[in-house]
mmCIF file of C-alpha atoms and ligand atoms in Angstrom:
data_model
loop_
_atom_site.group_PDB
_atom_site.id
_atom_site.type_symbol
_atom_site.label_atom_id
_atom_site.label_comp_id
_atom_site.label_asym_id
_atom_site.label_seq_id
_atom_site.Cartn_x
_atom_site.Cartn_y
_atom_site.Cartn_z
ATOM 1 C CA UNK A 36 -41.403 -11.069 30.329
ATOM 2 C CA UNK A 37 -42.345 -11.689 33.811
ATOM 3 C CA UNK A 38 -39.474 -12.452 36.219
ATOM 4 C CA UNK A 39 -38.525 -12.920 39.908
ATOM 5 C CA UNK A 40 -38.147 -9.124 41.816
ATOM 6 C CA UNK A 41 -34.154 -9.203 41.674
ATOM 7 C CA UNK A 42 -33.823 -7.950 45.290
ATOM 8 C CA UNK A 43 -35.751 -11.277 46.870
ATOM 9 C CA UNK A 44 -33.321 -13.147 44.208
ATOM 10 C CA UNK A 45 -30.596 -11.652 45.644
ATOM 11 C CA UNK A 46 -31.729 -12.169 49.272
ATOM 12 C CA UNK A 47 -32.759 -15.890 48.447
ATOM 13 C CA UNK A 48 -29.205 -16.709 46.637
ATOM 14 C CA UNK A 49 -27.605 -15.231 49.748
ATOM 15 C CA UNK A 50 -29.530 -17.036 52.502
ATOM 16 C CA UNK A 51 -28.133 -20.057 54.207
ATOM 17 C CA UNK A 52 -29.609 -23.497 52.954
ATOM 18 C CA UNK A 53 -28.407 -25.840 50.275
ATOM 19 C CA UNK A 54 -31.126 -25.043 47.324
ATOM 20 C CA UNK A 55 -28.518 -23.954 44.464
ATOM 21 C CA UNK A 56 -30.343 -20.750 42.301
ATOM 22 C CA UNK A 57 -31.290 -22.989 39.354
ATOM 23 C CA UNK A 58 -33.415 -24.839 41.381
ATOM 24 C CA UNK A 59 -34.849 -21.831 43.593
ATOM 25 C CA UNK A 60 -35.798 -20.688 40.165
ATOM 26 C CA UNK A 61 -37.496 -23.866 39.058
ATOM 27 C CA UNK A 62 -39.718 -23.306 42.352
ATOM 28 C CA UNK A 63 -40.326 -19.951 41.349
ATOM 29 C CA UNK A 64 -41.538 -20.435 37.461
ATOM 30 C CA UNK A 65 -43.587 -24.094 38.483
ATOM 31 C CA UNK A 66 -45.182 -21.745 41.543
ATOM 32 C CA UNK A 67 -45.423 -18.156 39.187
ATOM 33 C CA UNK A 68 -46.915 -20.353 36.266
ATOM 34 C CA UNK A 69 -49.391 -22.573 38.380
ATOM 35 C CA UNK A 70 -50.884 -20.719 40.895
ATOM 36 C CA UNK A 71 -53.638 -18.363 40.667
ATOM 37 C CA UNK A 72 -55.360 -15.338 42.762
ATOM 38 C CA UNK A 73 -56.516 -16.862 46.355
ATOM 39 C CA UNK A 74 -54.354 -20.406 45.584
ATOM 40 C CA UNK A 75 -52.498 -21.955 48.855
ATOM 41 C CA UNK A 76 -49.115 -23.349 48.380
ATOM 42 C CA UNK A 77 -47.205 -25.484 51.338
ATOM 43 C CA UNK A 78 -43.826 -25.455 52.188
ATOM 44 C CA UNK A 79 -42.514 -28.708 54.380
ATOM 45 C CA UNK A 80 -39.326 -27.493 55.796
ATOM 46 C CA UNK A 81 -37.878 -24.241 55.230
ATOM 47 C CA UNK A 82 -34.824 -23.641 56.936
ATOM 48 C CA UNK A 83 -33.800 -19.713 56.804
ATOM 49 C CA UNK A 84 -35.868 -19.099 54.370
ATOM 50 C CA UNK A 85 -34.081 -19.552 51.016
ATOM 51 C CA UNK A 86 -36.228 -21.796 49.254
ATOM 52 C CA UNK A 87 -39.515 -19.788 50.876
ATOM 53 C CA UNK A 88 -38.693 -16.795 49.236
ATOM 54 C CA UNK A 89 -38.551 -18.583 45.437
ATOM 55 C CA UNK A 90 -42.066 -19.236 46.454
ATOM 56 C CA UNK A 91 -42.924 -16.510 48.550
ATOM 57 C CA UNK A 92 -42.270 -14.303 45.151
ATOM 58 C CA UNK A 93 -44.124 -15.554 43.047
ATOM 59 C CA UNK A 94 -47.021 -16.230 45.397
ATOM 60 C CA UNK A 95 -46.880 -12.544 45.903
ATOM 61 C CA UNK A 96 -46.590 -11.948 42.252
ATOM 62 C CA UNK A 97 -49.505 -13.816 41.657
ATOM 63 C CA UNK A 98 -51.791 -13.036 44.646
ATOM 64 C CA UNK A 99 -51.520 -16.607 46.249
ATOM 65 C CA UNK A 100 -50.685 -17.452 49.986
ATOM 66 C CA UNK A 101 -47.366 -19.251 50.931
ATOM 67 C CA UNK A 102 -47.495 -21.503 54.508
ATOM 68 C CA UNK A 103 -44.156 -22.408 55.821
ATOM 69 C CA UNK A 104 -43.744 -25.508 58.138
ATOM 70 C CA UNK A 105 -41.066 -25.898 59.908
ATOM 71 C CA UNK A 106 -40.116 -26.931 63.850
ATOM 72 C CA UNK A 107 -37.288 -24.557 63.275
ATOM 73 C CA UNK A 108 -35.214 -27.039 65.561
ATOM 74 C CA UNK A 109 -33.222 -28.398 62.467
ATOM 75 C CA UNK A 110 -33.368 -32.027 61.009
ATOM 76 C CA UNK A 111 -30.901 -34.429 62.196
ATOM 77 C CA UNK A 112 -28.336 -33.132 60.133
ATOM 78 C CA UNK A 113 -28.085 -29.856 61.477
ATOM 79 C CA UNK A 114 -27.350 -30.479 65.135
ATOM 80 C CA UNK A 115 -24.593 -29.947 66.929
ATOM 81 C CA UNK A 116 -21.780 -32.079 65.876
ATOM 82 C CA UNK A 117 -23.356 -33.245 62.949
ATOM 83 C CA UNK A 118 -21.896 -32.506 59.348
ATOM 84 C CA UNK A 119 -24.326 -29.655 58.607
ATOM 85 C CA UNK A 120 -24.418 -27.980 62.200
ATOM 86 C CA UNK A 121 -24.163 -23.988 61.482
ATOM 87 C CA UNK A 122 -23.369 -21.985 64.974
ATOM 88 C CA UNK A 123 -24.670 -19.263 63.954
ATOM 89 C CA UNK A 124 -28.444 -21.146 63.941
ATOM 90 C CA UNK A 125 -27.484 -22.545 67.580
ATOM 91 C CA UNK A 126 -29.567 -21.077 70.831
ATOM 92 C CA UNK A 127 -27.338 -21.599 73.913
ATOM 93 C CA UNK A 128 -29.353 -21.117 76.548
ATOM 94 C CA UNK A 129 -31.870 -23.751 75.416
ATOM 95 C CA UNK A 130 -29.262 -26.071 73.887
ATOM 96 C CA UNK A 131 -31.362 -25.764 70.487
ATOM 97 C CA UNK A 132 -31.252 -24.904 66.772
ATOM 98 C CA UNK A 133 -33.446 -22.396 65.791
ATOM 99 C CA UNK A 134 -33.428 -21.116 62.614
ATOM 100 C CA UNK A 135 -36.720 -19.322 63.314
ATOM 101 C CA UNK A 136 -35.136 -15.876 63.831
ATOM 102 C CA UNK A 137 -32.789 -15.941 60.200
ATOM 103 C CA UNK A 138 -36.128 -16.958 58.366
ATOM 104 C CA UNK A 139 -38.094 -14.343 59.894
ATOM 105 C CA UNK A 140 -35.316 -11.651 59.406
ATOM 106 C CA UNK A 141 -35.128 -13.199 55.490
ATOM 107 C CA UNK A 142 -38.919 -13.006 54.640
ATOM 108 C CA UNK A 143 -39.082 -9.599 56.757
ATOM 109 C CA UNK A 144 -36.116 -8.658 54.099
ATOM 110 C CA UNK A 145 -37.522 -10.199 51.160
ATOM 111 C CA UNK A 146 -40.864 -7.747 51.548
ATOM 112 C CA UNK A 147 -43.379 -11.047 52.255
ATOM 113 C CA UNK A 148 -44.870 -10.684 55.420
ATOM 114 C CA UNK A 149 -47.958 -10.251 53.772
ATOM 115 C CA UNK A 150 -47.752 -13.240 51.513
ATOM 116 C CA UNK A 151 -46.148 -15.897 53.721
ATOM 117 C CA UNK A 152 -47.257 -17.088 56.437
ATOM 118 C CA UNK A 153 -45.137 -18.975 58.935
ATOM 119 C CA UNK A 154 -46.565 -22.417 60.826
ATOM 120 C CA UNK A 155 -43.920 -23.637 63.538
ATOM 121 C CA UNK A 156 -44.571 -27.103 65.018
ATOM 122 C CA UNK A 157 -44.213 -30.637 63.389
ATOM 123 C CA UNK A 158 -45.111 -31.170 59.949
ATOM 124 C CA UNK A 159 -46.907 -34.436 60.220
ATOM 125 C CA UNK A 160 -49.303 -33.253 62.832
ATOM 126 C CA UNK A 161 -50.060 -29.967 61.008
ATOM 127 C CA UNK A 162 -50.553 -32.130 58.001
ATOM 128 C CA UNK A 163 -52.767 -34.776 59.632
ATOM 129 C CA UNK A 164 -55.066 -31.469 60.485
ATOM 130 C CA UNK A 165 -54.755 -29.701 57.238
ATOM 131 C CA UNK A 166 -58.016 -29.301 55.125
ATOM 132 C CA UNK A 167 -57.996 -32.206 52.185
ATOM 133 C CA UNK A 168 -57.531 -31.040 48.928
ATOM 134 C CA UNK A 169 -57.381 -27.399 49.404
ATOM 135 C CA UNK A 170 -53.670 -26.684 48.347
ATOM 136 C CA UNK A 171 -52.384 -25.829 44.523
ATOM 137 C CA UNK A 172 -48.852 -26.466 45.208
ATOM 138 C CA UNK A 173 -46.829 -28.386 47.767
ATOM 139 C CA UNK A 174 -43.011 -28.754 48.603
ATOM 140 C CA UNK A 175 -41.718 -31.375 50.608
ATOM 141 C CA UNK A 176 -38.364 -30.425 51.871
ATOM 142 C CA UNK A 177 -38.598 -31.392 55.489
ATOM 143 C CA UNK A 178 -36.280 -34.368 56.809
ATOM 144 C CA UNK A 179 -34.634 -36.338 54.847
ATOM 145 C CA UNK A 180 -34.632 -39.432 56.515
ATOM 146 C CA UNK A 181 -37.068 -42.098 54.599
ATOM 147 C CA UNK A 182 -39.609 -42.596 57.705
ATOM 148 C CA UNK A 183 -39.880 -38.724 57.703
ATOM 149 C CA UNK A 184 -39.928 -38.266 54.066
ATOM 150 C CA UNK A 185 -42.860 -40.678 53.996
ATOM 151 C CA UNK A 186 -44.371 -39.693 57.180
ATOM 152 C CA UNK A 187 -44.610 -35.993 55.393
ATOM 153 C CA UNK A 188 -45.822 -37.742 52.111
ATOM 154 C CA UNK A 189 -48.538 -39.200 53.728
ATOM 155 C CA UNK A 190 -49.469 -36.610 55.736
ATOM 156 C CA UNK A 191 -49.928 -34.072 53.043
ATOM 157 C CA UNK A 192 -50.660 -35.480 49.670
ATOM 158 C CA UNK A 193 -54.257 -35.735 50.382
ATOM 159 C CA UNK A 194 -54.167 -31.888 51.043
ATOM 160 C CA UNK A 195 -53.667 -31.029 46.997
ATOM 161 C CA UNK A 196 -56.004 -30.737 44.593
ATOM 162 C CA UNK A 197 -56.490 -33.397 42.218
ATOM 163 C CA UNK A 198 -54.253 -31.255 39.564
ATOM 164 C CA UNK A 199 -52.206 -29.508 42.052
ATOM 165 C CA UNK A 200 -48.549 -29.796 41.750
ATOM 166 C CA UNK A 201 -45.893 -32.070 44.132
ATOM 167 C CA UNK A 202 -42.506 -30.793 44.404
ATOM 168 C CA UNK A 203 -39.842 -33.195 45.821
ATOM 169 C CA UNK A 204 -36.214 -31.723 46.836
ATOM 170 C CA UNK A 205 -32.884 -34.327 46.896
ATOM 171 C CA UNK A 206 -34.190 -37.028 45.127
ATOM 172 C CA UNK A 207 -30.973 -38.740 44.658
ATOM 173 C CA UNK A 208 -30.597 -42.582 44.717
ATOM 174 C CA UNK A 209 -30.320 -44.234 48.582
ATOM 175 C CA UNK A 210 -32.427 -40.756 49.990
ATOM 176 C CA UNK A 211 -35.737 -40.718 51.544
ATOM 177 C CA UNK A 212 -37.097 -38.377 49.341
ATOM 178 C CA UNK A 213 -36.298 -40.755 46.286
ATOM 179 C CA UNK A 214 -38.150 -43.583 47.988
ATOM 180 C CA UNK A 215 -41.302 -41.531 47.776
ATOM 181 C CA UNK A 216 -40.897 -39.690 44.387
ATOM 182 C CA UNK A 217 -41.398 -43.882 43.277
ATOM 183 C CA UNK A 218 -44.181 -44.089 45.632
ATOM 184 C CA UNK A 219 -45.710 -40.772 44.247
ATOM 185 C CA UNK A 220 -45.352 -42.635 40.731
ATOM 186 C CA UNK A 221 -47.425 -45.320 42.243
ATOM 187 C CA UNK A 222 -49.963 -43.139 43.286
ATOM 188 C CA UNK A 223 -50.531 -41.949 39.501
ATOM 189 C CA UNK A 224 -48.508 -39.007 39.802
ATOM 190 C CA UNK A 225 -45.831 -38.158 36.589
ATOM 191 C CA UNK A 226 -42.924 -35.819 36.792
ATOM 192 C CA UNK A 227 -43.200 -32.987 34.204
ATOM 193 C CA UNK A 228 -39.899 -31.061 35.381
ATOM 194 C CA UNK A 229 -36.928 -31.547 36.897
ATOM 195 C CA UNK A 230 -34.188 -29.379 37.824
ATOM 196 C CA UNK A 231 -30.845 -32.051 39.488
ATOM 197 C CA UNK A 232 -32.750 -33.434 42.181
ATOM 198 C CA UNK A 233 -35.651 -31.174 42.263
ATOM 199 C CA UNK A 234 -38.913 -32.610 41.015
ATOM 200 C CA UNK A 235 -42.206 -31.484 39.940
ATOM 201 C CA UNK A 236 -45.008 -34.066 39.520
ATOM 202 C CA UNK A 237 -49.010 -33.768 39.123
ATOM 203 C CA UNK A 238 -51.279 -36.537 38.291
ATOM 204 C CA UNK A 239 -53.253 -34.292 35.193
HETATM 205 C C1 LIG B 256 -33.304 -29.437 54.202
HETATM 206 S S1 LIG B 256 -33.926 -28.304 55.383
HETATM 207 C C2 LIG B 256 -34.993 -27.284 54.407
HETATM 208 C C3 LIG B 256 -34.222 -26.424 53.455
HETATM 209 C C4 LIG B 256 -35.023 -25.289 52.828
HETATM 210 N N1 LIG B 256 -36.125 -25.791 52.018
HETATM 211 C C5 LIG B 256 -34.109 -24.390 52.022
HETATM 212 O O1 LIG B 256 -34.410 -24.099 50.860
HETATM 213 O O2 LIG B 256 -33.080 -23.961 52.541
HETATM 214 C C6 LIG B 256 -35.066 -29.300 56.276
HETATM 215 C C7 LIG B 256 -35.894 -28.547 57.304
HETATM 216 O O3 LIG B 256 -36.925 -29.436 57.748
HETATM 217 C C8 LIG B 256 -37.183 -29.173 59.103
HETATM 218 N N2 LIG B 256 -37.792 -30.374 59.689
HETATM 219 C C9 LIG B 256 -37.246 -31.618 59.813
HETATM 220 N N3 LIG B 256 -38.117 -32.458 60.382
HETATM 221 C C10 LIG B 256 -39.243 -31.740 60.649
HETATM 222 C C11 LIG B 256 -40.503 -32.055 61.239
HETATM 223 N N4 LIG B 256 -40.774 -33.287 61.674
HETATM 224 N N5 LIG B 256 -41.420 -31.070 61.351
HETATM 225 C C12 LIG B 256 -41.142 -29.799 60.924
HETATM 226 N N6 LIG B 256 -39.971 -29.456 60.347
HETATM 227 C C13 LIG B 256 -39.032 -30.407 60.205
HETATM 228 C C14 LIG B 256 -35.852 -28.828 59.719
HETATM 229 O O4 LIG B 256 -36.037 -28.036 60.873
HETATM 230 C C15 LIG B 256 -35.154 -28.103 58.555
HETATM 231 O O5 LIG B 256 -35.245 -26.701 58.701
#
């Protein structure tokens, strides 16, 4: 049987980020199972790196290409003073999170330099230039907030294939990313997995 490399699943468990291992491996087996050679997979906010190298494995496993978006300055959430501030991803001299370092470090770690390839800037203005219909997989874990879950949404749905697959994270009740797993339901797509609040949809 095939199976995530146990070192990267080791790595990804330890990284900072809130995606508990049952759901990392969800990513894994949805990305290891449908993706082929040559297939591009997006990743909307990635943090340190913990949910990128679910993905990043089995992209490598399977001869696919990972792209990571992130602004590596943190959502909301993460700033300082707010609940989910971590010092250890603050900059002092700019007065900035930047989480850009610990992800590199992880996927330098993790063996996927070759594999995954890191975008830094917005994610709604590299989605607005991203080719249409030319991903297999995407996963929208960016910010939370429903204006930015949908801004993201729209954005990048029309870059998958007509069959590719749409992975939401936190879709809980009263969350952004809930708001548009119903819109994604409106736009013909049906959820064929789910993991807690981890969803995988296509519209085959
Ligand atoms: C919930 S975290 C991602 C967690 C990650 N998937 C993991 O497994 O640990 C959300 C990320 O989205 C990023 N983000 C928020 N808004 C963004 C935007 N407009 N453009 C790019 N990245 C953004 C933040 O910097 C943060 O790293």
């Amino acid at each position: 049987m095939v199976e995530m490399d146990s070192a990267c699943r080791h790595l990804a468990m330890r990284a900072k980020g809130w995606m508990p291992d049952d759901q990392g491996m969800m990513l894994w087996r949805t990305a290891y199972n449908g993706l082929d050679v040559d297939d591009l997979a997006v990743e909307v906010g990635a943090y340190c790196g913990k949910s990128t190298i679910y993905l990043g494995d089995a992209c490598r496993q399977r001869g696919a290409r990972l792209y990571s978006v992130d602004h590596h300055r943190g959502s909301p959430e993460h700033q300082k003073g707010q609940p989910f501030f971590d010092p250890e991803t603050y900059f002092e001299p700019l007065d900035v999170v930047d989480t850009l370092p610990s992800w590199r470090a992880n996927i330098t770690y993790a063996g996927l330099e070759d594999t995954v390839i890191g975008v830094v800037g917005d994610s709604k203005i590299i989605g607005d230039d991203w080719a249409e219909g030319s991903l297999r997989l995407l996963f929208i874990d960016g910010g939370h907030e429903s204006a930015q879950v949908k801004a993201d949404y729209d954005a990048w749905m029309p870059t998958l294939e007509a069959d590719g697959f749409l992975l939401l994270h936190d879709v809980d009740p009263g969350v952004g990313p809930y708001e548009v797993w119903k819109q994604a339901h409106n736009d013909g797509f049906h959820e064929i997995f789910a993991q807690g609040s981890l969803k995988v949809l296509t519209r085959s």
